[in-house]
Structures are given as structure tokens and as C-alpha cells.
CSV table of C-alpha atoms in Angstrom, one decimal:
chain,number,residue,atom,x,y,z
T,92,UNK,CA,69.7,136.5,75.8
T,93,UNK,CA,67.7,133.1,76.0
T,94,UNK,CA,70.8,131.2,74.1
T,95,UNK,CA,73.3,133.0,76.2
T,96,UNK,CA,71.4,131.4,79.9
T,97,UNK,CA,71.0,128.3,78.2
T,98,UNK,CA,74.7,128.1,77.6
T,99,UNK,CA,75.7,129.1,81.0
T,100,UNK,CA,73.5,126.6,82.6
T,101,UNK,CA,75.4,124.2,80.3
T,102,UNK,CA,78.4,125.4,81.5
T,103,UNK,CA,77.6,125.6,85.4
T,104,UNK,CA,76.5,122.1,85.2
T,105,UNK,CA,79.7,120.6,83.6
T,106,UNK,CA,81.2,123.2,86.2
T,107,UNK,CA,79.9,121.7,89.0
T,108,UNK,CA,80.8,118.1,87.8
T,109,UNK,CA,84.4,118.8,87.0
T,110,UNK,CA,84.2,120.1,91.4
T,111,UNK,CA,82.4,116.9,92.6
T,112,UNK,CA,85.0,114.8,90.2
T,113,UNK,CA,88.0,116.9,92.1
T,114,UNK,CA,87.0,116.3,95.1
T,115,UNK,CA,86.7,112.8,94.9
T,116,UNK,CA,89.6,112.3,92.9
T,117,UNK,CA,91.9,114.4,95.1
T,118,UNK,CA,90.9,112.2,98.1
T,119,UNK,CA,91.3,109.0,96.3
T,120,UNK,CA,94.8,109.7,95.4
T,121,UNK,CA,97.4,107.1,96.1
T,122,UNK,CA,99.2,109.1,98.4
T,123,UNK,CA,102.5,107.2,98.2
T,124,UNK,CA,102.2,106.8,94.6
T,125,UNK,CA,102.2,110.6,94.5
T,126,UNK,CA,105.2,111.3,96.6
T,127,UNK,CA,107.1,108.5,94.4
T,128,UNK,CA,106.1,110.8,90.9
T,129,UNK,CA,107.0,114.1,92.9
T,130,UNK,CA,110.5,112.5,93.8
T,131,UNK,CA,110.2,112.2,90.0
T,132,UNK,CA,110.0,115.9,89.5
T,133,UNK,CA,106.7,115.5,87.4
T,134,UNK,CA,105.5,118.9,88.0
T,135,UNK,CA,101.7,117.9,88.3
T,136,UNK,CA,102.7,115.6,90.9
T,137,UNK,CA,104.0,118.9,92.9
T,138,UNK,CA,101.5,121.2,92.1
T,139,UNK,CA,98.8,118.1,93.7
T,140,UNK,CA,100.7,117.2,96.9
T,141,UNK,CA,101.0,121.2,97.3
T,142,UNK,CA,97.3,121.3,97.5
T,143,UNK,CA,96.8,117.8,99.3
T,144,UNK,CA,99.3,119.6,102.1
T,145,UNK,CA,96.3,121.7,103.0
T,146,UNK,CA,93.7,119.7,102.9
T,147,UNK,CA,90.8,121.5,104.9
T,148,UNK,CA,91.7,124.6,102.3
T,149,UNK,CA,91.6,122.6,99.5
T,150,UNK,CA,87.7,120.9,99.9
T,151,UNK,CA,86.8,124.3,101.3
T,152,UNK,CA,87.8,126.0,97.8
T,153,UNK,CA,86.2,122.8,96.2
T,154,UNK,CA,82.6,123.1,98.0
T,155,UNK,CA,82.8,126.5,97.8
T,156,UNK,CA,82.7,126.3,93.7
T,157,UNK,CA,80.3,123.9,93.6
T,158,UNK,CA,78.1,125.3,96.2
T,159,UNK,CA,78.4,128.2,93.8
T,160,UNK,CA,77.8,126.6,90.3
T,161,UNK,CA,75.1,124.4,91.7
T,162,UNK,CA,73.0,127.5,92.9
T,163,UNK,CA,73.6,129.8,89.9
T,164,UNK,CA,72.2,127.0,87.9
T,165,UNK,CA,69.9,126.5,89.8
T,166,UNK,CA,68.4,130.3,89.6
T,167,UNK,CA,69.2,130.2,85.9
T,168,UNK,CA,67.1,127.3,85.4
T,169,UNK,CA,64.2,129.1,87.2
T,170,UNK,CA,64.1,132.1,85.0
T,171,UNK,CA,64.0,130.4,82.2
T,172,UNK,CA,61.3,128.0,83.0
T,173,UNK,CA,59.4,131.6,84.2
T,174,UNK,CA,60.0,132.8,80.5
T,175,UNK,CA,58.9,129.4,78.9
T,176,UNK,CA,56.1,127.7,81.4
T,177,UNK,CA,53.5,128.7,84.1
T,178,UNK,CA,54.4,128.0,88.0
T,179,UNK,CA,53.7,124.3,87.3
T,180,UNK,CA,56.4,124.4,84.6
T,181,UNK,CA,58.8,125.5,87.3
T,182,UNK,CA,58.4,122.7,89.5
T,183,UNK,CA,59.2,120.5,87.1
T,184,UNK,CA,61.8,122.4,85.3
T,185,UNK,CA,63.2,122.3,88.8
T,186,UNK,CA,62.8,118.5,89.5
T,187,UNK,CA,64.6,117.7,86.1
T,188,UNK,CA,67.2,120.1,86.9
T,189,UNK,CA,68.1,117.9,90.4
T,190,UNK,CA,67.6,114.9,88.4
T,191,UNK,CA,70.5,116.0,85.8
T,192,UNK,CA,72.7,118.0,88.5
T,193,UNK,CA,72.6,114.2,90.7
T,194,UNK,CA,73.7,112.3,87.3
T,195,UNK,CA,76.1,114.4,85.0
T,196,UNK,CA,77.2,116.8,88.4
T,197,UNK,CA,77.4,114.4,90.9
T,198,UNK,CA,77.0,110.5,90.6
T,199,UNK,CA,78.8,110.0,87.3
T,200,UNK,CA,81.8,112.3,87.8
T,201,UNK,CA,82.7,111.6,91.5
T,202,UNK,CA,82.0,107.4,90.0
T,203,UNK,CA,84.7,108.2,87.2
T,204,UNK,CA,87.0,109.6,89.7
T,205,UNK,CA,86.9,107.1,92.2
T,206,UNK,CA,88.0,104.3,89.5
T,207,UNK,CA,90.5,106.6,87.9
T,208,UNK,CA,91.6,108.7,90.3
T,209,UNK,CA,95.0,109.5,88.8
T,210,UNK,CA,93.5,109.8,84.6
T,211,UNK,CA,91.5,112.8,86.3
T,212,UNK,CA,93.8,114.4,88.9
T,213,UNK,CA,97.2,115.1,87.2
T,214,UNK,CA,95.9,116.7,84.4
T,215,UNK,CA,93.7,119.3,86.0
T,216,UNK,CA,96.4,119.8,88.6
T,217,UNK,CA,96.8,123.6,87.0
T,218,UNK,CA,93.2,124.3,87.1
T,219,UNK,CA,92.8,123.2,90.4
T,220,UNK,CA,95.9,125.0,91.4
T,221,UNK,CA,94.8,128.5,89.7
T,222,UNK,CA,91.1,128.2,91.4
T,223,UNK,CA,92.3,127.4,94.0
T,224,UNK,CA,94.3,130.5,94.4
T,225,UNK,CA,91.7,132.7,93.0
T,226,UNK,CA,89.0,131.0,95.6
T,227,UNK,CA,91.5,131.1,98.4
T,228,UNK,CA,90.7,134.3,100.1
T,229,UNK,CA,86.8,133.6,100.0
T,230,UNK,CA,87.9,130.1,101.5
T,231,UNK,CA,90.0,131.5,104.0
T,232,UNK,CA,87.1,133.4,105.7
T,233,UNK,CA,84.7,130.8,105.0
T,234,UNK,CA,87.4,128.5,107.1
T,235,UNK,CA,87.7,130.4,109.7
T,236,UNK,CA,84.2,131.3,110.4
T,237,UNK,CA,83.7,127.6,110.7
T,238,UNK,CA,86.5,127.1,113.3
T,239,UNK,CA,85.5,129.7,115.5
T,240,UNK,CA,82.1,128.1,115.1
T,241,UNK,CA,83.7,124.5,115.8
T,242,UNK,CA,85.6,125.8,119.0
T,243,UNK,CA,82.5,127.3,120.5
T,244,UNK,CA,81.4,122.8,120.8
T,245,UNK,CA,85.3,122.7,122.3
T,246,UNK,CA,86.3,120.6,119.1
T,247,UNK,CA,89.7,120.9,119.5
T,248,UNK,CA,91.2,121.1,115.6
T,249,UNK,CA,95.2,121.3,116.6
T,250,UNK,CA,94.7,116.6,117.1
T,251,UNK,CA,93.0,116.0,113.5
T,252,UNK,CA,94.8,113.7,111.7
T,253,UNK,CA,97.6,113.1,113.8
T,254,UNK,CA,96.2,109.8,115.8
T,255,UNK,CA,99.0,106.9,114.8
T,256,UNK,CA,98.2,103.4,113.8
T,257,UNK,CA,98.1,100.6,115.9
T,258,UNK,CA,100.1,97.2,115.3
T,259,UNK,CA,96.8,95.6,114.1
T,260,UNK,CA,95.4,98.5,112.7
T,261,UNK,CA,98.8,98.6,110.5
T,262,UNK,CA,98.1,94.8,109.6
T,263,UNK,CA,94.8,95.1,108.4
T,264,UNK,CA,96.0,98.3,106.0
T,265,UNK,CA,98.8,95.6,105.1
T,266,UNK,CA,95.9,92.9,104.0
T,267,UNK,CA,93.8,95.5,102.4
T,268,UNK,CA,96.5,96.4,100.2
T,269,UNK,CA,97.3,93.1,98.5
T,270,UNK,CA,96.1,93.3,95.3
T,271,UNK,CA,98.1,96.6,95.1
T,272,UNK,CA,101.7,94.8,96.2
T,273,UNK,CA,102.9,91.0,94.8
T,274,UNK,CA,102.3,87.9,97.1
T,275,UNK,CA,105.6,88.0,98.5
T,276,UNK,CA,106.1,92.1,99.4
T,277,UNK,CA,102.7,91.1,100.9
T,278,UNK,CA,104.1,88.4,102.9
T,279,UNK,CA,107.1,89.9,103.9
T,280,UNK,CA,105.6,92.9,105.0
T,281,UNK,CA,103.2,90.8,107.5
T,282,UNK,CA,106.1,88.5,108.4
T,283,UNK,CA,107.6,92.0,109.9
T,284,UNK,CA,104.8,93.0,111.7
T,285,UNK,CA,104.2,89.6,113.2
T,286,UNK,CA,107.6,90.1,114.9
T,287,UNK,CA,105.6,92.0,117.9
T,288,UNK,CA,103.1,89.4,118.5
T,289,UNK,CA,105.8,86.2,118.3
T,290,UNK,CA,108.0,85.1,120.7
T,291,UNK,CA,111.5,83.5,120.8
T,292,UNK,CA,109.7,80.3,122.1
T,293,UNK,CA,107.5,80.2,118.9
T,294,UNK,CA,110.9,80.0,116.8
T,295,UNK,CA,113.4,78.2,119.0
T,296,UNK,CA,115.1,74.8,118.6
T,297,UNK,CA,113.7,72.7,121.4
T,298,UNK,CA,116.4,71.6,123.5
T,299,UNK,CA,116.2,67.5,122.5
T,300,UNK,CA,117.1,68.6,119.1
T,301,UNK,CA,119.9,70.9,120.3
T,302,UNK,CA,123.3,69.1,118.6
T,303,UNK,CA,126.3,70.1,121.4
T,304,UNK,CA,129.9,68.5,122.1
T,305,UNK,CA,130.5,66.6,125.3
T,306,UNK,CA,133.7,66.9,126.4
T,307,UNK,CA,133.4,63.5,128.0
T,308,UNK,CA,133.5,61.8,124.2
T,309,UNK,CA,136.3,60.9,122.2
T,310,UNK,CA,138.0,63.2,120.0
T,311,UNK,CA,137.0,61.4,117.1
T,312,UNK,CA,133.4,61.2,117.4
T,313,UNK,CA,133.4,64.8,118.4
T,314,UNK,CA,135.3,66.0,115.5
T,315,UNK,CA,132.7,64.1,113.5
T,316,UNK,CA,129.7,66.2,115.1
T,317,UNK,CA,131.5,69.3,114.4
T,318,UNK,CA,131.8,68.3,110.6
T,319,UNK,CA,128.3,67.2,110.6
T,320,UNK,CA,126.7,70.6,112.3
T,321,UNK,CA,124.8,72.9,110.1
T,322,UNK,CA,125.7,75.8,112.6
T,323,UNK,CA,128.9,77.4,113.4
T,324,UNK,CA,128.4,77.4,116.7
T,325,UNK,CA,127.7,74.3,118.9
T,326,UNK,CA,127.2,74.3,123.0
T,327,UNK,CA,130.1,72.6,125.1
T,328,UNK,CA,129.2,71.0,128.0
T,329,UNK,CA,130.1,67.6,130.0
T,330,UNK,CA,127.5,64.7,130.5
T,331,UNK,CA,124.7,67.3,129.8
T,332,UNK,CA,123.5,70.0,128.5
T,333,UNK,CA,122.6,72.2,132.2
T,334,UNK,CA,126.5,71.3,132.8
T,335,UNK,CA,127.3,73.8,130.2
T,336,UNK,CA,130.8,75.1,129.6
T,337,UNK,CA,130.3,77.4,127.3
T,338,UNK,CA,129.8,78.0,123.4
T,339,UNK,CA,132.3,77.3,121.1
T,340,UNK,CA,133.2,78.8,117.2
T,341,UNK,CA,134.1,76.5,114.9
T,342,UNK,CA,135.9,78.8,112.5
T,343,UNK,CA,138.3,79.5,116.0
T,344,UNK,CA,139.5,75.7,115.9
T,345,UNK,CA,139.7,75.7,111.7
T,346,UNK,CA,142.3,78.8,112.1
T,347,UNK,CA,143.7,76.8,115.1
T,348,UNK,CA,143.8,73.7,113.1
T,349,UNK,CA,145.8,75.6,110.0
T,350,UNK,CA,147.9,77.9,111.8
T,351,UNK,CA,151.8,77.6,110.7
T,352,UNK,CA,153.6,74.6,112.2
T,353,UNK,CA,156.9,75.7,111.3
T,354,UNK,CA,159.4,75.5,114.6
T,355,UNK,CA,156.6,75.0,116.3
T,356,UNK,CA,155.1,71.9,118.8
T,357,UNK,CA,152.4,70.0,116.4
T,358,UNK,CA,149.0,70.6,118.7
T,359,UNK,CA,147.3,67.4,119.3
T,360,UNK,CA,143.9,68.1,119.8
T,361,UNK,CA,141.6,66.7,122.4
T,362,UNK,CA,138.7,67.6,124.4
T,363,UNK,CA,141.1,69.9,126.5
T,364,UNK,CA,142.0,72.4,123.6
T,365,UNK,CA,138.0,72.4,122.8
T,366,UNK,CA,137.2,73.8,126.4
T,367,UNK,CA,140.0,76.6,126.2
T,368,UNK,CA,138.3,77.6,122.9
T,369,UNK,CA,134.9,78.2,124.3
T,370,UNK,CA,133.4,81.6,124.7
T,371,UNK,CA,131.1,82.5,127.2
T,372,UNK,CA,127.4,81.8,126.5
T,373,UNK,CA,124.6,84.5,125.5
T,374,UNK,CA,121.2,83.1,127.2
T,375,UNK,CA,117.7,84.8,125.7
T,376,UNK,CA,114.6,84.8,127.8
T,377,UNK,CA,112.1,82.4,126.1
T,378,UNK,CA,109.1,85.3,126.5
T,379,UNK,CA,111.5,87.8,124.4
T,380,UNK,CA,109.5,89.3,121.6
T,381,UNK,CA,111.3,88.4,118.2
T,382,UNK,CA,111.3,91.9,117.2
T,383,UNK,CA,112.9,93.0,120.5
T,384,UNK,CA,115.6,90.2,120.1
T,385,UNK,CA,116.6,91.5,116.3
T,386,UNK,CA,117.3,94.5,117.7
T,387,UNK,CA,119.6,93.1,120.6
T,388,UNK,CA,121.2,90.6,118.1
T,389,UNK,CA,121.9,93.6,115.8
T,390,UNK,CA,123.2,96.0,119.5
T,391,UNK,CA,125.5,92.7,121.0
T,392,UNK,CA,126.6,91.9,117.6
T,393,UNK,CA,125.5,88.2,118.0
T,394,UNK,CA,123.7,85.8,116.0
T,395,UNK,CA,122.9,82.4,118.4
T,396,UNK,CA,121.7,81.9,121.9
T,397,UNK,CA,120.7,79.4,124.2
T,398,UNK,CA,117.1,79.9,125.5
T,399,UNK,CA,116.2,79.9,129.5
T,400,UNK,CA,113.2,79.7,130.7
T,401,UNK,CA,112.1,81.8,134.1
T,402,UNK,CA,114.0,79.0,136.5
T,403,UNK,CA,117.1,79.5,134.1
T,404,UNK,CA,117.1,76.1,132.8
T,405,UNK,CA,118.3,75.9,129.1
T,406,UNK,CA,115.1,75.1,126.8
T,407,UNK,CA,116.1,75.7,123.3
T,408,UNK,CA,118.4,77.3,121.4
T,409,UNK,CA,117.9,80.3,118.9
T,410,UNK,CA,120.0,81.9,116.0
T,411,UNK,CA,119.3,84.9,114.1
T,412,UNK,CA,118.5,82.7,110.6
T,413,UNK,CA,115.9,81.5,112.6
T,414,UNK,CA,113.9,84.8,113.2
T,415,UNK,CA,114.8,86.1,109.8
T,416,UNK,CA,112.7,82.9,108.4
T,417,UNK,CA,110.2,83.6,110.1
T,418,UNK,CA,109.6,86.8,108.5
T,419,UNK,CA,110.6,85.6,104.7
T,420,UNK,CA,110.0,82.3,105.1
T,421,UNK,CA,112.1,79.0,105.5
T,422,UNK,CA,115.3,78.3,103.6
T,423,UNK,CA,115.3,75.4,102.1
T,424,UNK,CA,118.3,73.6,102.9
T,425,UNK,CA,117.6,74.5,106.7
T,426,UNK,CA,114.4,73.1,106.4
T,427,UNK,CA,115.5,69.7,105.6
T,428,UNK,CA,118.8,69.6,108.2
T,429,UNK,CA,115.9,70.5,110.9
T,430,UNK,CA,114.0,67.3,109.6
T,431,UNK,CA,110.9,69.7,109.0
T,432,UNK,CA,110.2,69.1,105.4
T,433,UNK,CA,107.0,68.9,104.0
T,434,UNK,CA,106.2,66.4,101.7
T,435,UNK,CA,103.5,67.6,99.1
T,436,UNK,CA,101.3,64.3,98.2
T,437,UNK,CA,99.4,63.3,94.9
T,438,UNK,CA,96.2,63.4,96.8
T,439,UNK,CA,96.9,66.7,98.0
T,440,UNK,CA,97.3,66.2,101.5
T,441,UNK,CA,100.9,66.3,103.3
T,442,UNK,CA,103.3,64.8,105.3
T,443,UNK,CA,104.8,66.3,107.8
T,444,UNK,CA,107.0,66.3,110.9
T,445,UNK,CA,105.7,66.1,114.3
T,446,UNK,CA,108.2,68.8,115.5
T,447,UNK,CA,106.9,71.5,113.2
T,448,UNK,CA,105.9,74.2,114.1
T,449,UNK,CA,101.9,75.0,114.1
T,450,UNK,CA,103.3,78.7,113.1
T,451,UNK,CA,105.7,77.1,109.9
T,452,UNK,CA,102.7,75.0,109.1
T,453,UNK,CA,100.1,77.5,109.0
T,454,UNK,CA,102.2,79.7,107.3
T,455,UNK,CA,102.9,76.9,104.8
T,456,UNK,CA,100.2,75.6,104.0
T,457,UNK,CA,97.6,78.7,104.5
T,458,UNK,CA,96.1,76.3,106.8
T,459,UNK,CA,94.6,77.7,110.7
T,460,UNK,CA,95.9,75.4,113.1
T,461,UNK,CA,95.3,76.8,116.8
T,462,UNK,CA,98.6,78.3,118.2
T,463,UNK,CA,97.6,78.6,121.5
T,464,UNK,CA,97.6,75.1,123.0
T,465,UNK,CA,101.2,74.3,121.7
T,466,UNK,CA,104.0,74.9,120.0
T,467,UNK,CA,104.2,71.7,117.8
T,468,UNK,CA,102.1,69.9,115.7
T,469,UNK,CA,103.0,67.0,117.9
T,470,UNK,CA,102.1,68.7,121.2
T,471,UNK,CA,99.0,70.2,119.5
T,472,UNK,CA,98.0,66.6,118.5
T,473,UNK,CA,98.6,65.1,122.0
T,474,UNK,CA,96.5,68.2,123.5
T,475,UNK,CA,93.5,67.3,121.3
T,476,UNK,CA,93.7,63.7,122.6
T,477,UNK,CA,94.2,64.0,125.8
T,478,UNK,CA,96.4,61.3,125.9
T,479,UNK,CA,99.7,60.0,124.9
T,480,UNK,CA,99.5,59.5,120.6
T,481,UNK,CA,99.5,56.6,118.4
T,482,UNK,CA,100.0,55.5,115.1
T,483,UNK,CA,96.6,55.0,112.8
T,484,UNK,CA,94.9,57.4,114.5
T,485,UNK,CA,92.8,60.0,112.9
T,486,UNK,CA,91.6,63.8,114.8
T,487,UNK,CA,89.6,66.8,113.4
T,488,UNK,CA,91.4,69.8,114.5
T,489,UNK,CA,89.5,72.9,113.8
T,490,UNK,CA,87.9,70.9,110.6
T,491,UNK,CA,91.2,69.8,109.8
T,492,UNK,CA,91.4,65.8,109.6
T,493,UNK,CA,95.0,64.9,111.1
T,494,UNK,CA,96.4,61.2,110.9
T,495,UNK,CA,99.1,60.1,112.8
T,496,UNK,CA,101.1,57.7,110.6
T,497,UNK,CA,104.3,57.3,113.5
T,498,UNK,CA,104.8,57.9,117.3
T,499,UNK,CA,108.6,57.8,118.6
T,500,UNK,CA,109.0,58.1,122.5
T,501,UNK,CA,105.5,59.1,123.3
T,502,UNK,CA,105.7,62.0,120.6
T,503,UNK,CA,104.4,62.3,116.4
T,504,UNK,CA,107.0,61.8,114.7
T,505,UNK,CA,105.1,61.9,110.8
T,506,UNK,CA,101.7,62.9,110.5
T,507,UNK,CA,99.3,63.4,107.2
T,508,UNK,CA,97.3,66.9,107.0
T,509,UNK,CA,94.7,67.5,104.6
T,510,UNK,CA,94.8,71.3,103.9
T,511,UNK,CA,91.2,71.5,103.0
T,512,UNK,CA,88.6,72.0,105.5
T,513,UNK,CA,85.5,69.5,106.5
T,514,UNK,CA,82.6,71.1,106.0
T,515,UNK,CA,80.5,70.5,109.5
């Protein structure tokens, strides 16, 4: 008789560990990870995200069997020490009893289970799934006892679990997880949701570095700017750029250019035949989100636009390369044809372009250059000064010690960044 209670208090005990570790371990699942081995059709897979689908059920089932093993060991425990000791016995037969449930019932098992979630869950996904249909009915009641109990504080259980994540609250899951996806899922995934928070502005080609063809040149040194552009599509315009004419496709004058001559006139090509060629211009708001402009890229079929600010007056000039490098990062033979290259130095400092962007640069570099005072790292310089820049001079921006090594038309044209901070 004495043998038989000291075996079931054995077994209660390992009982109510193998409980705490479910519990733990169902809740520490890697969700996704699951649905990817149930797509798999590994059976345990099934029988877990069956039970994860009712969650509420589930831990009820699970505290109820530990609430259960817990106090039957409990009681056993007590008669024995009764057999064996005096009251004083029983106190501490008691307080050893706590002692081993916390360890072996409760600390190490729900420990194990939180590092090795999976090594637990998928092979006790049978037990689990037989308990918990032999438990269910005492669950059931248990579960809606306590929501009748619940409603009576007007906790409304029908919104549990359904609030949705917000764009930053999605971004911080994102950073959390990096250790669990490679450096570059992880940056691509952030790239994306940084589309909300970026602008076209941040992205654009300012409007001094737009490369267009005016129609008051001669055909030659046009045609020589339409072989040198790294886009397909160039602005047409006369004098300037606010004059503009429209955009014209290059690949519409190659299939001009190598049409059949046979019985026909031989074209001669002049700034004339350029302007019947043009197509009428698609102008982007420079406040437009970057996500929102994918999307109307993608809808009109387009993939460059000139930029307007509110007035209407063209400020830059956007194509859709540029917003897709902003989320994977710059291409990069782009990089150099924009004269944005960063040059990596022994010392480990670089040199870069005053036109860069203070968005490419932090994103470069893993550097935190303000973003809210400018757009450039040229217009960020001349902010911090105060005054127009010149070469051999040295600024700490946000710890960050800048040198300007050349100053073109009042603006940076090469700088030298340290990447690593200055310690204040």
C-alpha cells in the first residue's frame, strides 16, 4: 500500500511537469514554422495547430490536469508523512514537497520547453491531443463558468486577439526577429515597411542633376546625350527645363531610326522629329508616399516621372529603379552613373558625395545622420553651419566628425565621414 502511494506521487509529480512543460511549449511554438511543417503534411504538425486553433480550450485542459496532479500529490504526500512522522513531520514533508513540485514540476520543465520548444511539442502532440479530448468536457464547463463569470465585469471576449499591428509595431517584430532570418531578408523586409514613412522627395533626382534634351541644340550634341543617358527616358524641353515639351522614349526613335528605307524618303533627323516623338509627361507630387507611388506605377503602367512640388514647378525627377533601391538597396552601376559612390578608405573613414542622400548614407554605412533637416549630406552640412561650406572644414554631426574636402557653387561636392562615433 505504502509502495503503491509512493509510486503515484512519483508519477503525479512527473505528471504535473510533463503539464507545465506543455503549456509552455505549446505557447512558445514558432507559429509560422508550424504552419510551413503542416503544409508538409507531418501529421504532428496537424494534430498541434488543431489544438493551438483553440487556444483558451487548450490551457484550460492544460491547468486543469495540473491543478489536478498538483493537489492529488499534494494529499498523497500528507498521508504518508501522517503514517511516517508526527504533525511536525507534516509541515515539513509539506515544504519539501513545494520545494520538489517548483523544481522537477514547474521551473525545470517549463525552462526546457522554452529553449526547445519544438524537441518537446511534436512528439507529445498525440498525448496532448488524447487528454485533451478526454479533459474536454470537464474544460468546457470549467470555460464557460468563467465567461459567464468574465461578462458579469462586461469583459467583452468576442475582440481577444483580433487587435492588428501597427506599422511600427510590425517593425519592431521585424528587428526582434533578426537572428531568426539572414541580414538581407532582414533588410529587405524593413526596406518594405519603410515605404510608408518615405517620401518621393527622400528618393528623387534633384532637378540640377536631371539630364534632358533642348530642342534649341544641335542635333549632334543632342544625339550624343541620348547615347550617354543611363535612362530610357529623358525630358524635352526648350531653353529650360519649366518650358517642358514633353517626355520622350528612346527605344521610339531606335525603331524610327531602323525602320525599312526601301522606296521610302531617307528621314533626316533634327530637333523637329524629336518633339513629334514626345509623349505627354506623368508629374508625381513630391509629398507622395513611396509605397503609394509603387502602387500607381504598377495601376498607370509607368516607371519615370517628373516631380512638382505644391506651386507645380518641376523639382526632381523619379523612376521606379529608384524606389525599388530603396528597399533592396543601390545597384551598383546606378550608383556610380549618379556620381554617389562611396569610397571605403584604409583608415576606415569614407568618401563620399555631397549629393547623397542622408537616407543612402545611413543605410550604407549603419551610420544615424539626422534626416530631418535635409535631404543631402550637402544641405545637412550647410544646416549645421549656418553658413555657406568650405573646403578644410571639420563639423561633429550627432558625434559624427564630417570634413569637407571640396565646395563647388556654394554646395559639398566630396566630403570624409568617419563611421564611428566620438565619445562625448
Amino acid at each position: 500500500m505504502v509502495l503503491s502511494l509512493f509510486i503515484a506521487l512519483i508519477a503525479l509529480i512527473f505528471l504535473s511537469g510533463f503539464f507545465s512543460c506543455s503549456e509552455t511549449a505549446m505557447m512558445s511554438l514558432n507559429r509560422y514554422k508550424l504552419r510551413h511543417m503542416a503544409r508538409k503534411k507531418n501529421h504532428n504538425a496537424k494534430r498541434l495547430q488543431g489544438l493551438l486553433s483553440r487556444t483558451d480550450k487548450l490551457l484550460s485542459v492544460i491547468l486543469l490536469g495540473n491543478t489536478f496532479a498538483n493537489i492529488l500529490a499534494s494529499s498523497i504526500a500528507t498521508l504518508l508523512a501522517q503514517i511516517y512522522f508526527d504533525e511536525l513531520g507534516v509541515f515539513l514533508v509539506t515544504l519539501v514537497l513545494i520545494i520538489i513540485i517548483l523544481l522537477f514540476a514547474e521551473i525545470i520543465p517549463k525552462t526546457y520547453a522554452a529553449i526547445y520548444p519544438e524537441k518537446f511539442a511534436y512528439p507529445m502532440a498525440w498525448p496532448l491531443s488524447f487528454i485533451f479530448k478526454f479533459l474536454y468536457p470537464i474544460a468546457w464547463v470549467l470555460n464557460m463558468l468563467a465567461n459567464h463569470f468574465l461578462k458579469l465585469f462586461k469583459i467583452n471576449l468576442s475582440k481577444a486577439g483580433h487587435e492588428a499591428l501597427t506599422g511600427d509595431e510590425l517593425r519592431s517584430v521585424v528587428s526582434e526577429s533578426s537572428s531568426m532570418i539572414s541580414a538581407r531578408h532582414h533588410q529587405l523586409l524593413l526596406g518594405v515597411l519603410d515605404l510608408e514613412e518615405a517620401v518621393i522627395e527622400d528618393v528623387m533626382i534633384p532637378r540640377h542633376r536631371i539630364k534632358g534634351l533642348d530642342l534649341n541644340l544641335p542635333w549632334a550634341v543632342l544625339l550624343d546625350q541620348m547615347i550617354d543617358s543611363p535612362y530610357s527616358k529623358m525630358p524635352v524641353y526648350r531653353d529650360r527645363l519649366d518650358n517642358l515639351i514633353g517626355i520622350l522614349h528612346l527605344r521610339r526613335l531606335v525603331k524610327l531610326i531602323n525602320q525599312p528605307g526601301s522606296g521610302q524618303k531617307e528621314i533626316v533627323f533634327d530637333s523637329k522629329i524629336l518633339e513629334s516623338l514626345v509623349e505627354k509627361p506623368y508629374f508625381i507630387p513630391e509629398m507622395t508616399s513611396l509605397q503609394k507611388q509603387l502602387f500607381q506605377f504598377q495601376e498607370n503602367s509607368e516607371h519615370f516621372g517628373l516631380v512638382v512640388d505644391e506651386y507645380g514647378e518641376i523639382q526632381g525627377m523619379v523612376t521606379l529603379e529608384d524606389i525599388v533601391e530603396d528597399i533592396v538597396g543601390a545597384f551598383s552601376s546606378n550608383q556610380i552613373l549618379q556620381g554617389q559612390k562611396i569610397t571605403h578608405q584604409t583608415d576606415g573613414s569614407y568618401l563620399l558625395s555631397g549629393s547623397m542622400t542622408i537616407r543612402d548614407i545611413n543605410r550604407s554605412l549603419g551610420v544615424n545622420l539626422p534626416t530631418d533637416l535635409s535631404k543631402t549630406l550637402s544641405g545637412l552640412i550647410t544646416e549645421y553651419l549656418q553658413a555657406m561650406p568650405t573646403s578644410k572644414t571639420c563639423i561633429l554631426i550627432n558625434n559624427y566628425p564630417i570634413e569637407i574636402l571640396e565646395v563647388r557653387g556654394n554646395a559639398v561636392r566630396k566630403a570624409w565621414l568617419r563611421s564611428r562615433l566620438i565619445k562625448e
